[in-house]
Tab-separated table of C-alpha atoms in Angstrom:
chain	number	residue	atom	x	y	z
O	5	MET	CA	-7.904	19.563	4.934
O	6	SER	CA	-10.305	17.211	3.158
O	7	ILE	CA	-7.910	14.502	1.978
O	8	GLN	CA	-7.954	11.525	4.358
O	9	PRO	CA	-6.391	8.071	4.475
O	10	VAL	CA	-8.813	5.161	4.191
O	11	PRO	CA	-9.785	4.499	7.841
O	12	ALA	CA	-9.105	1.401	9.929
O	13	PHE	CA	-11.889	-1.180	9.742
O	14	GLU	CA	-12.800	-3.952	12.192
O	15	PRO	CA	-10.441	-6.888	11.478
O	16	PRO	CA	-10.361	-9.283	9.823
O	17	TYR	CA	-10.669	-7.717	6.382
O	18	VAL	CA	-8.822	-8.094	3.112
O	19	MET	CA	-6.304	-5.762	1.493
O	20	ALA	CA	-4.742	-5.976	-1.975
O	21	VAL	CA	-1.610	-3.944	-2.668
O	22	PHE	CA	-0.886	-3.402	-6.360
O	23	SER	CA	2.456	-1.688	-6.933
O	24	ASN	CA	3.402	-0.949	-10.496
O	25	VAL	CA	5.504	0.898	-13.034
O	26	ARG	CA	3.639	2.120	-16.122
O	27	THR	CA	4.727	2.085	-19.752
O	28	ALA	CA	4.437	5.258	-21.835
O	29	ASP	CA	1.280	3.841	-23.479
O	30	ASP	CA	-1.699	5.750	-22.123
O	31	SER	CA	-4.197	4.645	-24.800
O	32	GLY	CA	-7.496	3.788	-23.113
O	33	TYR	CA	-5.930	3.844	-19.663
O	34	PRO	CA	-7.757	6.796	-18.040
O	35	ASP	CA	-11.202	5.631	-19.215
O	36	THR	CA	-10.534	2.077	-18.086
O	37	LEU	CA	-9.336	3.311	-14.687
O	38	THR	CA	-12.550	5.305	-14.272
O	39	ARG	CA	-14.636	2.274	-15.249
O	40	MET	CA	-12.694	-0.027	-12.894
O	41	LYS	CA	-13.366	2.355	-9.992
O	42	GLU	CA	-17.096	2.273	-10.806
O	43	ILE	CA	-17.105	-1.525	-10.832
O	44	VAL	CA	-15.128	-1.997	-7.638
O	45	GLN	CA	-17.240	0.559	-5.788
O	46	GLY	CA	-20.314	-1.469	-6.751
O	47	ASN	CA	-18.877	-4.536	-5.005
O	48	PRO	CA	-20.958	-5.113	-1.827
O	49	GLY	CA	-17.811	-5.893	0.171
O	50	TYR	CA	-15.796	-2.923	-1.082
O	51	LEU	CA	-14.444	-0.853	1.820
O	52	GLY	CA	-12.103	1.661	0.238
O	53	TYR	CA	-9.350	2.509	-2.201
O	54	GLU	CA	-6.243	4.712	-2.184
O	55	SER	CA	-3.533	5.297	-4.740
O	56	ALA	CA	-0.353	7.370	-5.149
O	57	ARG	CA	2.589	7.571	-7.537
O	58	THR	CA	6.150	8.825	-7.068
O	59	PRO	CA	7.611	11.440	-9.434
O	60	ASP	CA	9.857	8.721	-10.898
O	61	GLY	CA	6.916	6.451	-11.667
O	62	LEU	CA	6.327	3.897	-8.908
O	63	GLY	CA	2.580	3.603	-8.279
O	64	ILE	CA	1.009	2.037	-5.179
O	65	THR	CA	-2.708	1.245	-5.105
O	66	VAL	CA	-4.404	-0.370	-2.129
O	67	ALA	CA	-7.962	-1.732	-2.234
O	68	TYR	CA	-9.787	-2.873	0.902
O	69	PHE	CA	-12.538	-5.497	1.005
O	70	ARG	CA	-14.714	-6.995	3.740
O	71	ASN	CA	-13.694	-10.572	2.907
O	72	HIS	CA	-12.081	-12.839	0.335
O	73	GLU	CA	-15.427	-13.543	-1.366
O	74	SER	CA	-15.689	-9.849	-2.262
O	75	LEU	CA	-12.161	-9.793	-3.622
O	76	THR	CA	-12.819	-12.960	-5.640
O	77	ALA	CA	-15.872	-11.340	-7.233
O	78	TRP	CA	-13.701	-8.348	-8.178
O	79	ARG	CA	-10.960	-10.576	-9.572
O	80	GLU	CA	-13.463	-12.574	-11.622
O	81	ASP	CA	-15.339	-9.572	-13.031
O	82	LEU	CA	-15.138	-9.902	-16.816
O	83	GLU	CA	-14.458	-6.225	-17.534
O	84	HIS	CA	-11.747	-6.309	-14.862
O	85	GLN	CA	-10.237	-9.420	-16.432
O	86	ALA	CA	-10.120	-7.698	-19.831
O	87	ALA	CA	-8.492	-4.652	-18.208
O	88	MET	CA	-5.878	-6.845	-16.480
O	89	LYS	CA	-5.055	-8.451	-19.829
O	90	GLN	CA	-4.691	-5.068	-21.504
O	91	GLY	CA	-2.558	-3.960	-18.557
O	92	ARG	CA	-0.059	-6.749	-19.227
O	93	ASN	CA	-0.176	-6.115	-22.979
O	94	ASP	CA	0.079	-2.330	-22.965
O	95	TRP	CA	0.060	-0.338	-19.738
O	96	TYR	CA	2.462	-1.888	-17.245
O	97	GLU	CA	6.204	-2.255	-17.393
O	98	SER	CA	6.070	-4.303	-14.188
O	99	TYR	CA	3.775	-4.890	-11.245
O	100	THR	CA	3.369	-6.897	-8.070
O	101	LEU	CA	0.105	-7.874	-6.388
O	102	HIS	CA	0.059	-8.811	-2.689
O	103	VAL	CA	-3.258	-10.139	-1.283
O	104	ALA	CA	-3.528	-10.222	2.498
O	105	THR	CA	-5.809	-10.527	5.494
O	106	VAL	CA	-5.600	-7.559	7.857
O	107	GLU	CA	-5.322	-8.696	11.445
O	108	ARG	CA	-4.725	-5.387	13.203
O	109	SER	CA	-5.289	-1.746	12.341
O	110	HIS	CA	-5.632	1.642	13.931
O	111	GLY	CA	-5.979	5.251	12.924
O	112	PHE	CA	-4.982	8.675	14.162
O	113	VAL	CA	-6.613	12.023	13.427
O	114	ARG	CA	-5.193	15.242	14.870
O	115	ASN	CA	-7.530	17.229	17.062
O	116	GLY	CA	-9.064	20.050	15.028
S	20	MET	CA	14.009	1.566	-16.386
S	21	SER	CA	15.570	0.950	-13.002
S	22	ILE	CA	12.575	1.667	-10.766
S	23	GLN	CA	10.821	-1.580	-9.782
S	24	PRO	CA	7.970	-2.571	-7.476
S	25	VAL	CA	8.959	-4.667	-4.463
S	26	PRO	CA	8.711	-8.245	-5.802
S	27	ALA	CA	6.338	-10.996	-4.705
S	28	PHE	CA	7.769	-13.174	-1.930
S	29	GLU	CA	6.861	-16.724	-0.934
S	30	PRO	CA	3.713	-16.509	1.258
S	31	PRO	CA	3.032	-16.244	4.064
S	32	TYR	CA	4.738	-12.963	4.865
S	33	VAL	CA	3.706	-9.779	6.615
S	34	MET	CA	2.825	-6.393	5.133
S	35	ALA	CA	2.146	-3.102	6.919
S	36	VAL	CA	0.378	-0.331	5.006
S	37	PHE	CA	0.810	3.124	6.518
S	38	SER	CA	-1.298	5.739	4.731
S	39	ASN	CA	-1.003	9.292	5.959
S	40	VAL	CA	-1.511	12.990	5.461
S	41	ARG	CA	1.345	15.211	6.669
S	42	THR	CA	1.183	18.517	8.541
S	43	ALA	CA	3.236	21.471	7.269
S	44	ASP	CA	5.783	20.815	10.057
S	45	ASP	CA	8.901	19.366	8.447
S	46	SER	CA	11.251	19.953	11.409
S	47	GLY	CA	13.401	16.863	11.874
S	48	TYR	CA	11.273	14.806	9.510
S	49	PRO	CA	13.736	14.086	6.659
S	50	ASP	CA	16.548	13.073	9.033
S	51	THR	CA	14.237	10.856	11.045
S	52	LEU	CA	12.921	9.213	7.873
S	53	THR	CA	16.480	8.449	6.770
S	54	ARG	CA	17.288	6.985	10.191
S	55	MET	CA	14.098	4.895	10.247
S	56	LYS	CA	15.007	3.396	6.860
S	57	GLU	CA	18.444	2.458	8.224
S	58	ILE	CA	16.878	0.765	11.251
S	59	VAL	CA	14.213	-1.157	9.360
S	60	GLN	CA	16.728	-2.341	6.754
S	61	GLY	CA	18.800	-3.768	9.597
S	62	ASN	CA	15.876	-5.938	10.709
S	63	PRO	CA	16.749	-9.579	9.826
S	64	GLY	CA	13.198	-10.201	8.595
S	65	TYR	CA	12.941	-7.031	6.505
S	66	LEU	CA	11.957	-7.828	2.907
S	67	GLY	CA	11.292	-4.481	1.302
S	68	TYR	CA	9.763	-1.025	1.397
S	69	GLU	CA	7.954	1.240	-1.060
S	70	SER	CA	6.395	4.663	-0.685
S	71	ALA	CA	4.551	7.232	-2.807
S	72	ARG	CA	2.579	10.436	-2.271
S	73	THR	CA	-0.148	12.110	-4.334
S	74	PRO	CA	0.194	15.757	-5.383
S	75	ASP	CA	-2.572	16.632	-2.904
S	76	GLY	CA	-0.761	14.989	-0.010
S	77	LEU	CA	-1.920	11.424	0.566
S	78	GLY	CA	1.101	9.240	1.295
S	79	ILE	CA	1.133	5.435	1.123
S	80	THR	CA	4.059	3.473	2.539
S	81	VAL	CA	4.203	-0.319	2.510
S	82	ALA	CA	6.795	-2.325	4.450
S	83	TYR	CA	7.225	-6.080	3.971
S	84	PHE	CA	8.536	-8.497	6.611
S	85	ARG	CA	9.205	-12.222	6.725
S	86	ASN	CA	6.999	-12.765	9.791
S	87	HIS	CA	5.222	-11.081	12.685
S	88	GLU	CA	8.256	-11.446	14.962
S	89	SER	CA	10.227	-9.177	12.619
S	90	LEU	CA	7.453	-6.613	12.540
S	91	THR	CA	7.175	-6.720	16.340
S	92	ALA	CA	10.902	-5.991	16.663
S	93	TRP	CA	10.457	-3.002	14.333
S	94	ARG	CA	7.423	-1.749	16.273
S	95	GLU	CA	9.258	-2.074	19.594
S	96	ASP	CA	12.490	-0.400	18.451
S	97	LEU	CA	13.025	2.539	20.826
S	98	GLU	CA	14.101	5.042	18.172
S	99	HIS	CA	11.090	4.025	16.099
S	100	GLN	CA	8.815	4.486	19.120
S	101	ALA	CA	10.206	7.998	19.667
S	102	ALA	CA	9.670	8.763	15.975
S	103	MET	CA	6.068	7.509	16.136
S	104	LYS	CA	5.422	9.764	19.111
S	105	GLN	CA	6.886	12.772	17.323
S	106	GLY	CA	4.805	11.834	14.282
S	107	ARG	CA	1.602	12.139	16.295
S	108	ASN	CA	2.803	15.337	17.957
S	109	ASP	CA	4.163	17.136	14.903
S	110	TRP	CA	4.276	15.479	11.505
S	111	TYR	CA	0.959	13.798	10.762
S	112	GLU	CA	-2.457	15.306	10.293
S	113	SER	CA	-3.916	11.799	10.097
S	114	TYR	CA	-2.819	8.262	9.420
S	115	THR	CA	-4.011	4.670	9.290
S	116	LEU	CA	-1.924	1.545	9.842
S	117	HIS	CA	-3.106	-1.817	8.482
S	118	VAL	CA	-1.062	-4.909	9.481
S	119	ALA	CA	-1.715	-8.048	7.449
S	120	THR	CA	-0.509	-11.503	6.500
S	121	VAL	CA	0.005	-11.941	2.758
S	122	GLU	CA	-1.529	-15.179	1.541
S	123	ARG	CA	-1.071	-14.820	-2.206
S	124	SER	CA	1.126	-12.735	-4.452
S	125	HIS	CA	2.479	-12.612	-7.957
S	126	GLY	CA	4.518	-10.320	-10.147
S	127	PHE	CA	4.784	-9.340	-13.774
S	128	VAL	CA	7.782	-7.948	-15.637
S	129	ARG	CA	7.552	-7.050	-19.319
S	130	ASN	CA	9.923	-8.858	-21.623
S	131	GLY	CA	12.920	-6.658	-22.385
């Protein structure tokens, strides 16, 4: 099985949970999502990203960063800011963002 | 639309992200999940819970607590400990747990 959770990193690190419900408006959304992934992966403090959505439409995306400076650079990116604005205008019915410092983490992988 | 993200709470609060890939073994899993939700919702510091899974099997569950004492009580619950053990034995191919303090949060809801 190749799919894997993002691993545990050495604390402290930063985690942003973005949970959301989309509108029916998909115009420009897939391309912007692809572009946002390119930008965030170019962030020197980017550690990882994972995302899932329920059949009834609740999406949860988690992005992991080495420190708050990295997350600030991502938040202040101009293309990201334009995407966030379009998100409020068009793509999201509702969302919540929780920004946190990870103090403890661990992982488990079954023996092969 | 009735589905909603867990809202933003007044920081600081605590958030645990549990991302996981399941095995094919479903024996006892749904009942245990139902029981675990009952227990965690009875925790006085429980704030909320949200969970989603991708079509290819990556699950993300986020639980929110008022403080670390509440999360510790949840971690030390004996039924929860038994469930965690069975999870490693039977239900999970891999998982990561990230425990964090939320320092900043905000929400958006589209005007009706």
